[in-house]
Amino acid sequence: MTAPLDGVKVIDLATLFAGPLAAAFLGDFGADVIKVEHPAKPDPSRGHGPARDGVGLWWKVLGRNKRTVTLNLSDPDGAALLRRLLADADVLVENFRPGTLERWGLGPAELHAVNPRLVITRISGFGQVGPYARRPGFGTLAEAMSGFAAATGEPDGPPTLPPFGLADSVSALAAAYAVMLALRARDVTGAGQVVDLAIIEPIMAMLGPQITWYDQLGYVQPRLGNRSNNNAPRNTYRCADGRWVAVSTSAQSIAERVLRLVGRAELIDEPWFATGSGRAAHADELDAAVSAWVAQRDRDEVVAAFEEAQAAVAPVYDVRDILADPQYGALGTVRTVPDEELGEVRMQNVPFRLAETPGEIRHAGRRHGQDTDTVFGALGLSVEELTALRERGAL
C-alpha cells in the first residue's frame, strides 16, 4: 500500500519541540524524514525527561520514522552539504532564531536558488518579523502570551501553565497542515514557498472567540477553574473511592438527564435552568447536587449510571488507565513500536485513521547520526570524503 506522502522528502533541522513533531506527523504518513543534528550537540529532546539505561524516551517519540544524520551548519562544508541534500527535497523544517540561516548563507533566497520547489517551514517563538522576532521563544511563553494561562486555573489562583508542551504540539499540527497546503499550492504553481509559523499564534486560534468577545463587548475571559460560563454543571467530581469523573452538560437535554439521575429533577423547572448561561449562573447549586451524589459512589458505578441515563461523563484518567481502557484498545491509540535500543516501546499512535492509506509508526527515534553515511553516501560522497569531513568537524 502506498502511503499518502510516499516520495516526499523532508529535511528536519528543528529542535524542541514543535518542528520535530511536525516532521514526525509527516513521517507517519510516508514522508522520508531526514533529521539533521549538530555532530556534538544532539537534539536536546534526547536528554529531556526520564531515560531508560541512558536512552532518552521523549526522543523515541519525536524521532519516530526519521533517519538521523549529523551536520555542522555553521561550517561552510556542512552548509554546502545541506544544500546538496536539499536539491531534491520537498520540505525543510527549521526553528532557528530568525536570521540564523541567513547568516550561514542558507536563507530562503539561497535555498530557492538551489531548489525552487522547496517548501521552507520556519517555526519560531514570535515569527520572522516584528519587534520580538529575534527573542528566544518557547512554548511556555506562547502559553503565557496567547491568553491560555490567564484563563486557566482557579478563580482565586495564579495563571496556570500546562505540564507538557501544549503550544508546541498545537503548533506542530498547524505546521504539518501548512506544509500540506504549500505542497498542494506547489502542485498548481510549480513553486515552493516560505511558511512562517509563530508559536504564539496557533494556540491562540484554539482559544475560541476571546478577541471577538473583547472587541464587541469589552469582555475578558476570567479564570473559572473547571467551570464554564456557557453551561453547568460542568466540573470534575470526586468519587467515593478517591477517583474522579468529569461531567459536561453543553446540551440542554444532557443537563436535564444529569439532574434527574442525581435526584434533583425539581431544578429542571427553575426558569434559569432553560439556558446554558442561566445554569452557569447557578453553578454552585448544580455542582453541590452532582457532587453530593457522586461522592457516595465509586467511579465505575458513577460511569455506569451516567451511561445508562445517556448523560455525558468521563473518568479522569492517568496513563495507567489509558493503557487499560478498551476504547483506546479498539481504536489502536497506543502502538508498540520496534526499537534497536529498547527492543520495543509503546507510544501514542498516529492521531487519526485514513481508511485506505493509514499512517504508521515504523520505528522509534534512532541513534544520533545513525544514518549519516548512508544518506550522504547516496549523494556520492566516498568513505574517505566522509571521514575527512568528520575530522574537520563539518559532519
Short mmCIF file of C-alpha atoms in Angstrom, two decimals:
data_model
loop_
_atom_site.label_atom_id
_atom_site.label_comp_id
_atom_site.label_asym_id
_atom_site.label_seq_id
_atom_site.Cartn_x
_atom_site.Cartn_y
_atom_site.Cartn_z
CA MET A 1 0.00 0.00 0.00
CA THR A 2 1.36 3.41 -0.99
CA ALA A 3 1.38 5.97 1.83
CA PRO A 4 -0.06 9.45 1.07
CA LEU A 5 3.34 11.15 1.40
CA ASP A 6 5.41 8.41 -0.19
CA GLY A 7 8.14 10.10 -2.24
CA VAL A 8 8.04 13.35 -0.22
CA LYS A 9 11.47 14.18 1.20
CA VAL A 10 11.55 16.23 4.40
CA ILE A 11 14.69 17.69 5.98
CA ASP A 12 14.17 18.32 9.71
CA LEU A 13 16.62 20.84 11.19
CA ALA A 14 14.39 21.70 14.16
CA THR A 15 14.68 21.02 17.89
CA LEU A 16 12.42 21.28 20.94
CA PHE A 17 9.52 20.53 20.08
CA ALA A 18 7.09 21.94 17.51
CA GLY A 19 9.28 21.46 14.44
CA PRO A 20 10.38 17.90 15.16
CA LEU A 21 6.81 16.87 15.97
CA ALA A 22 5.52 18.46 12.75
CA ALA A 23 8.13 16.48 10.80
CA ALA A 24 7.13 13.33 12.68
CA PHE A 25 3.49 13.82 11.65
CA LEU A 26 4.65 13.95 8.02
CA GLY A 27 6.78 10.87 8.51
CA ASP A 28 3.81 8.99 9.95
CA PHE A 29 2.20 9.13 6.50
CA GLY A 30 5.19 8.02 4.49
CA ALA A 31 7.45 11.05 4.05
CA ASP A 32 11.17 10.29 4.08
CA VAL A 33 12.20 12.48 7.02
CA ILE A 34 15.91 13.09 7.49
CA LYS A 35 16.70 14.54 10.90
CA VAL A 36 19.81 16.76 10.89
CA GLU A 37 21.59 17.29 14.22
CA HIS A 38 24.82 19.00 15.19
CA PRO A 39 27.69 16.49 15.46
CA ALA A 40 28.50 17.49 19.05
CA LYS A 41 25.11 18.86 20.19
CA PRO A 42 22.26 16.43 19.56
CA ASP A 43 18.64 17.49 19.69
CA PRO A 44 18.08 18.40 23.38
CA SER A 45 14.96 16.24 23.46
CA ARG A 46 17.31 13.24 23.61
CA GLY A 47 18.10 14.34 27.15
CA HIS A 48 14.71 15.67 28.24
CA GLY A 49 12.66 13.79 30.79
CA PRO A 50 13.07 10.21 32.00
CA ALA A 51 15.53 7.83 30.37
CA ARG A 52 15.97 4.07 30.43
CA ASP A 53 19.54 2.78 30.52
CA GLY A 54 20.71 6.21 29.40
CA VAL A 55 18.35 6.26 26.41
CA GLY A 56 16.06 9.31 26.36
CA LEU A 57 12.43 8.28 25.95
CA TRP A 58 10.96 11.57 24.70
CA TRP A 59 13.25 11.39 21.69
CA LYS A 60 11.87 7.94 20.85
CA VAL A 61 8.51 9.61 20.20
CA LEU A 62 9.75 12.80 18.48
CA GLY A 63 12.29 10.92 16.37
CA ARG A 64 9.95 8.22 15.11
CA ASN A 65 10.07 7.37 11.39
CA LYS A 66 13.15 9.55 10.84
CA ARG A 67 16.61 8.83 9.53
CA THR A 68 19.29 10.65 11.53
CA VAL A 69 22.37 12.43 10.22
CA THR A 70 24.83 14.95 11.63
CA LEU A 71 25.93 18.25 10.06
CA ASN A 72 27.56 21.38 11.39
CA LEU A 73 25.61 24.03 9.50
CA SER A 74 27.81 26.87 10.72
CA ASP A 75 30.74 25.25 8.91
CA PRO A 76 30.91 26.14 5.20
CA ASP A 77 31.39 22.49 4.25
CA GLY A 78 28.42 21.50 6.38
CA ALA A 79 26.27 24.22 4.82
CA ALA A 80 27.34 23.09 1.36
CA LEU A 81 26.30 19.53 2.16
CA LEU A 82 22.90 20.71 3.33
CA ARG A 83 22.38 22.50 0.01
CA ARG A 84 23.15 19.24 -1.78
CA LEU A 85 20.73 17.40 0.48
CA LEU A 86 18.01 19.97 -0.25
CA ALA A 87 18.50 19.93 -4.02
CA ASP A 88 15.79 17.28 -4.46
CA ALA A 89 13.95 17.76 -1.15
CA ASP A 90 10.33 18.83 -0.89
CA VAL A 91 10.17 20.31 2.63
CA LEU A 92 12.59 21.92 5.07
CA VAL A 93 11.53 22.33 8.70
CA GLU A 94 13.63 24.66 10.87
CA ASN A 95 13.23 26.59 14.12
CA PHE A 96 16.42 28.61 14.44
CA ARG A 97 16.16 32.14 15.72
CA PRO A 98 15.28 34.40 12.74
CA GLY A 99 18.40 35.46 10.87
CA THR A 100 20.46 32.39 11.78
CA LEU A 101 20.06 30.53 8.49
CA GLU A 102 20.68 33.75 6.58
CA ARG A 103 23.94 34.23 8.48
CA TRP A 104 25.07 30.80 7.28
CA GLY A 105 24.10 31.52 3.68
CA LEU A 106 21.09 29.21 3.98
CA GLY A 107 18.23 31.72 3.83
CA PRO A 108 15.18 31.21 1.62
CA ALA A 109 16.67 33.12 -1.32
CA GLU A 110 19.77 30.94 -1.36
CA LEU A 111 17.83 27.72 -0.86
CA HIS A 112 15.24 28.51 -3.54
CA ALA A 113 18.10 29.22 -5.92
CA VAL A 114 19.16 25.61 -5.32
CA ASN A 115 15.62 24.19 -5.34
CA PRO A 116 12.75 26.50 -6.32
CA ARG A 117 10.18 23.80 -5.42
CA LEU A 118 11.26 23.67 -1.77
CA VAL A 119 8.68 24.40 0.95
CA ILE A 120 10.63 26.13 3.73
CA THR A 121 8.79 25.84 7.04
CA ARG A 122 10.09 28.33 9.59
CA ILE A 123 8.85 27.82 13.14
CA SER A 124 9.84 30.33 15.80
CA GLY A 125 8.51 31.73 19.01
CA PHE A 126 7.40 35.07 17.59
CA GLY A 127 7.60 34.77 13.81
CA GLN A 128 10.07 36.11 11.27
CA VAL A 129 9.06 39.79 11.56
CA GLY A 130 8.15 42.24 14.30
CA PRO A 131 9.83 43.68 17.40
CA TYR A 132 10.06 40.30 19.18
CA ALA A 133 11.22 38.25 16.20
CA ARG A 134 14.79 37.72 17.44
CA ARG A 135 13.83 36.90 21.01
CA PRO A 136 14.34 33.31 22.14
CA GLY A 137 10.91 31.70 22.24
CA PHE A 138 9.47 28.52 23.71
CA GLY A 139 6.01 27.02 24.01
CA THR A 140 5.74 28.16 27.62
CA LEU A 141 5.99 31.77 26.51
CA ALA A 142 3.27 31.18 23.93
CA GLU A 143 1.02 29.64 26.57
CA ALA A 144 1.53 32.79 28.62
CA MET A 145 1.15 35.36 25.83
CA SER A 146 -1.74 33.72 23.97
CA GLY A 147 -4.26 34.18 26.76
CA PHE A 148 -4.23 30.49 27.67
CA ALA A 149 -2.54 30.83 31.06
CA ALA A 150 -4.62 33.87 32.04
CA ALA A 151 -7.82 31.88 31.50
CA THR A 152 -6.58 28.65 33.10
CA GLY A 153 -6.64 27.84 36.83
CA GLU A 154 -8.89 28.51 39.78
CA PRO A 155 -10.54 31.95 40.04
CA ASP A 156 -8.50 32.89 43.11
CA GLY A 157 -5.32 31.18 41.95
CA PRO A 158 -2.43 32.16 39.68
CA PRO A 159 -2.41 31.84 35.90
CA THR A 160 -1.67 28.19 35.15
CA LEU A 161 0.73 26.63 32.64
CA PRO A 162 0.33 23.05 31.36
CA PRO A 163 2.91 20.45 32.48
CA PHE A 164 3.59 19.43 28.88
CA GLY A 165 4.29 21.07 25.52
CA LEU A 166 0.78 22.22 24.66
CA ALA A 167 1.64 25.23 22.49
CA ASP A 168 4.40 23.28 20.75
CA SER A 169 2.05 20.39 19.98
CA VAL A 170 -0.69 22.66 18.64
CA SER A 171 1.94 24.41 16.52
CA ALA A 172 3.19 21.07 15.21
CA LEU A 173 -0.28 20.18 13.94
CA ALA A 174 -0.65 23.64 12.41
CA ALA A 175 2.77 23.38 10.76
CA ALA A 176 2.01 19.97 9.27
CA TYR A 177 -1.25 21.38 7.91
CA ALA A 178 0.56 24.42 6.48
CA VAL A 179 3.10 22.16 4.78
CA MET A 180 0.32 20.18 3.12
CA LEU A 181 -1.30 23.40 1.88
CA ALA A 182 2.03 24.61 0.49
CA LEU A 183 2.61 21.28 -1.25
CA ARG A 184 -0.86 21.46 -2.77
CA ALA A 185 -0.19 25.02 -3.95
CA ARG A 186 3.06 23.78 -5.50
CA ASP A 187 1.05 21.24 -7.48
CA VAL A 188 -0.66 24.23 -9.12
CA THR A 189 2.16 26.77 -9.39
CA GLY A 190 5.22 24.53 -9.53
CA ALA A 191 6.96 26.72 -6.93
CA GLY A 192 7.74 26.26 -3.28
CA GLN A 193 7.23 28.97 -0.69
CA VAL A 194 8.06 30.00 2.87
CA VAL A 195 5.77 29.05 5.76
CA ASP A 196 6.18 31.48 8.68
CA LEU A 197 4.67 29.98 11.84
CA ALA A 198 4.92 31.81 15.18
CA ILE A 199 4.24 29.51 18.13
CA ILE A 200 2.26 32.28 19.85
CA GLU A 201 -0.44 32.09 17.16
CA PRO A 202 -1.85 28.53 16.74
CA ILE A 203 -2.67 28.13 20.44
CA MET A 204 -4.45 31.49 20.36
CA ALA A 205 -6.55 30.21 17.46
CA MET A 206 -7.66 27.31 19.70
CA LEU A 207 -8.92 29.59 22.49
CA GLY A 208 -12.24 30.45 20.93
CA PRO A 209 -13.73 33.92 20.38
CA GLN A 210 -11.87 35.73 23.18
CA ILE A 211 -10.70 38.53 20.87
CA THR A 212 -14.15 38.96 19.33
CA TRP A 213 -15.76 39.00 22.78
CA TYR A 214 -13.42 41.76 23.87
CA ASP A 215 -13.78 43.66 20.61
CA GLN A 216 -17.56 43.68 20.74
CA LEU A 217 -18.29 43.61 24.47
CA GLY A 218 -15.12 44.53 26.33
CA TYR A 219 -15.35 41.08 27.93
CA VAL A 220 -12.14 39.46 29.23
CA GLN A 221 -12.24 35.71 29.79
CA PRO A 222 -11.67 35.09 33.53
CA ARG A 223 -10.22 32.04 35.24
CA LEU A 224 -13.06 29.69 36.09
CA GLY A 225 -11.29 26.54 37.26
CA ASN A 226 -13.13 23.58 35.76
CA ARG A 227 -16.34 25.52 35.30
CA SER A 228 -17.70 27.25 32.22
CA ASN A 229 -19.61 30.47 31.68
CA ASN A 230 -21.58 28.71 28.97
CA ASN A 231 -23.22 25.84 30.86
CA ALA A 232 -23.45 23.94 34.14
CA PRO A 233 -22.99 21.51 35.71
CA ARG A 234 -19.54 21.27 34.18
CA ASN A 235 -16.75 20.20 36.52
CA THR A 236 -14.72 17.33 37.93
CA TYR A 237 -16.21 15.45 40.88
CA ARG A 238 -14.54 13.19 43.42
CA CYS A 239 -15.98 9.69 43.82
CA ALA A 240 -16.21 7.59 46.99
CA ASP A 241 -13.10 5.60 46.02
CA GLY A 242 -10.99 8.76 45.64
CA ARG A 243 -11.05 8.72 41.85
CA TRP A 244 -12.57 11.46 39.72
CA VAL A 245 -15.05 11.93 36.89
CA ALA A 246 -15.67 14.84 34.55
CA VAL A 247 -19.21 15.90 33.63
CA SER A 248 -20.27 18.12 30.73
CA THR A 249 -23.79 19.40 30.00
CA SER A 250 -23.34 21.50 26.88
CA ALA A 251 -26.71 20.26 25.59
CA GLN A 252 -29.90 21.11 27.46
CA SER A 253 -31.16 17.53 27.22
CA ILE A 254 -27.97 16.23 28.85
CA ALA A 255 -28.28 18.72 31.70
CA GLU A 256 -31.80 17.52 32.36
CA ARG A 257 -30.73 13.86 32.37
CA VAL A 258 -27.94 14.58 34.85
CA LEU A 259 -30.25 16.34 37.29
CA ARG A 260 -32.81 13.56 37.09
CA LEU A 261 -30.07 11.00 37.69
CA VAL A 262 -28.76 12.72 40.81
CA GLY A 263 -32.25 13.11 42.25
CA ARG A 264 -32.70 16.87 41.76
CA ALA A 265 -35.29 16.90 38.97
CA GLU A 266 -37.09 19.82 40.60
CA LEU A 267 -34.25 22.13 39.48
CA ILE A 268 -35.17 21.49 35.85
CA ASP A 269 -38.36 23.51 36.36
CA GLU A 270 -36.49 26.61 37.51
CA PRO A 271 -36.69 29.39 34.88
CA TRP A 272 -32.91 29.83 34.87
CA PHE A 273 -32.33 26.16 34.02
CA ALA A 274 -33.60 26.63 30.47
CA THR A 275 -30.35 28.18 29.15
CA GLY A 276 -26.68 27.30 29.48
CA SER A 277 -25.81 30.76 30.76
CA GLY A 278 -28.64 30.58 33.27
CA ARG A 279 -27.35 27.27 34.59
CA ALA A 280 -23.80 28.65 34.71
CA ALA A 281 -25.05 31.47 36.95
CA HIS A 282 -26.30 28.81 39.39
CA ALA A 283 -23.21 26.59 39.17
CA ASP A 284 -22.78 26.44 42.95
CA GLU A 285 -26.19 24.85 43.43
CA LEU A 286 -25.82 22.47 40.49
CA ASP A 287 -22.28 21.44 41.45
CA ALA A 288 -23.43 20.73 45.00
CA ALA A 289 -26.20 18.45 43.70
CA VAL A 290 -23.92 16.47 41.38
CA SER A 291 -21.01 16.37 43.82
CA ALA A 292 -23.12 15.00 46.69
CA TRP A 293 -24.45 12.18 44.50
CA VAL A 294 -21.07 11.28 43.00
CA ALA A 295 -19.32 11.33 46.38
CA GLN A 296 -21.47 8.43 47.60
CA ARG A 297 -20.44 6.07 44.75
CA ASP A 298 -17.29 4.50 43.34
CA ARG A 299 -16.12 5.72 39.95
CA ASP A 300 -17.20 2.65 38.00
CA GLU A 301 -20.69 2.87 39.48
CA VAL A 302 -20.92 6.56 38.59
CA VAL A 303 -19.82 5.97 34.99
CA ALA A 304 -22.23 3.05 34.58
CA ALA A 305 -25.16 5.08 35.91
CA PHE A 306 -24.39 8.03 33.67
CA GLU A 307 -24.11 5.76 30.64
CA GLU A 308 -27.45 4.13 31.42
CA ALA A 309 -29.01 7.60 31.72
CA GLN A 310 -27.31 8.67 28.46
CA ALA A 311 -25.62 11.54 30.26
CA ALA A 312 -22.13 12.72 29.36
CA VAL A 313 -19.40 11.60 31.75
CA ALA A 314 -15.78 10.53 31.53
CA PRO A 315 -13.41 9.10 34.10
CA VAL A 316 -10.36 11.26 34.76
CA TYR A 317 -7.52 9.05 33.55
CA ASP A 318 -3.83 8.89 34.17
CA VAL A 319 -1.57 6.93 31.82
CA ARG A 320 -2.25 3.64 33.63
CA ASP A 321 -5.97 3.98 32.94
CA ILE A 322 -5.33 4.87 29.30
CA LEU A 323 -3.33 1.71 28.70
CA ALA A 324 -6.08 -0.45 30.23
CA ASP A 325 -9.06 1.22 28.53
CA PRO A 326 -10.94 -0.90 25.95
CA GLN A 327 -11.96 2.09 23.81
CA TYR A 328 -8.35 3.11 23.27
CA GLY A 329 -7.60 -0.54 22.60
CA ALA A 330 -10.30 -0.72 19.94
CA LEU A 331 -9.01 2.45 18.26
CA GLY A 332 -5.39 1.30 18.37
CA THR A 333 -4.47 4.56 20.07
CA VAL A 334 -1.32 3.10 21.64
CA ARG A 335 1.22 1.41 19.40
CA THR A 336 4.03 -0.97 20.30
CA VAL A 337 6.98 0.12 18.17
CA PRO A 338 10.16 -1.85 17.46
CA ASP A 339 13.36 -0.18 18.61
CA GLU A 340 17.01 -1.16 18.27
CA GLU A 341 17.98 0.16 21.69
CA LEU A 342 14.96 -0.69 23.84
CA GLY A 343 13.59 -3.72 22.00
CA GLU A 344 10.02 -2.42 21.99
CA VAL A 345 8.48 0.82 23.19
CA ARG A 346 4.86 1.87 23.48
CA MET A 347 3.76 5.34 22.39
CA GLN A 348 0.74 7.22 21.05
CA ASN A 349 -0.19 6.07 17.57
CA VAL A 350 -0.95 8.31 14.59
CA PRO A 351 -3.76 10.56 15.89
CA PHE A 352 -6.35 9.71 13.21
CA ARG A 353 -7.16 6.95 10.76
CA LEU A 354 -7.42 7.04 6.97
CA ALA A 355 -9.49 4.13 5.67
CA GLU A 356 -7.41 3.47 2.54
CA THR A 357 -3.98 4.96 3.28
CA PRO A 358 -3.42 4.84 7.04
CA GLY A 359 -0.37 6.26 8.74
CA GLU A 360 2.13 4.06 10.53
CA ILE A 361 4.92 4.36 13.08
CA ARG A 362 7.59 2.16 11.56
CA HIS A 363 10.31 2.67 14.15
CA ALA A 364 11.11 4.83 17.17
CA GLY A 365 13.75 7.55 17.24
CA ARG A 366 17.13 6.31 16.04
CA ARG A 367 20.62 6.88 17.44
CA HIS A 368 22.39 10.21 16.94
CA GLY A 369 23.78 10.31 13.40
CA GLN A 370 22.91 6.67 12.73
CA ASP A 371 22.19 7.20 9.01
CA THR A 372 24.86 9.78 8.20
CA ASP A 373 26.99 7.57 5.98
CA THR A 374 24.00 6.11 4.15
CA VAL A 375 22.35 9.45 3.42
CA PHE A 376 25.45 11.32 2.32
CA GLY A 377 26.88 8.27 0.59
CA ALA A 378 23.77 8.39 -1.61
CA LEU A 379 24.83 11.91 -2.62
CA GLY A 380 28.06 10.45 -3.98
CA LEU A 381 30.43 11.11 -1.06
CA SER A 382 33.09 8.46 -0.62
CA VAL A 383 34.14 6.93 2.69
CA GLU A 384 37.32 9.00 2.52
CA GLU A 385 35.38 12.23 1.97
CA LEU A 386 33.04 11.45 4.86
CA THR A 387 36.00 10.73 7.12
CA ALA A 388 37.70 13.98 6.16
CA LEU A 389 34.53 15.99 6.80
CA ARG A 390 34.21 14.37 10.24
CA GLU A 391 37.78 15.20 11.09
CA ARG A 392 37.16 18.86 10.14
CA GLY A 393 34.05 18.98 12.32
CA ALA A 394 31.67 19.59 9.42
CA LEU A 395 29.96 16.20 9.69
#
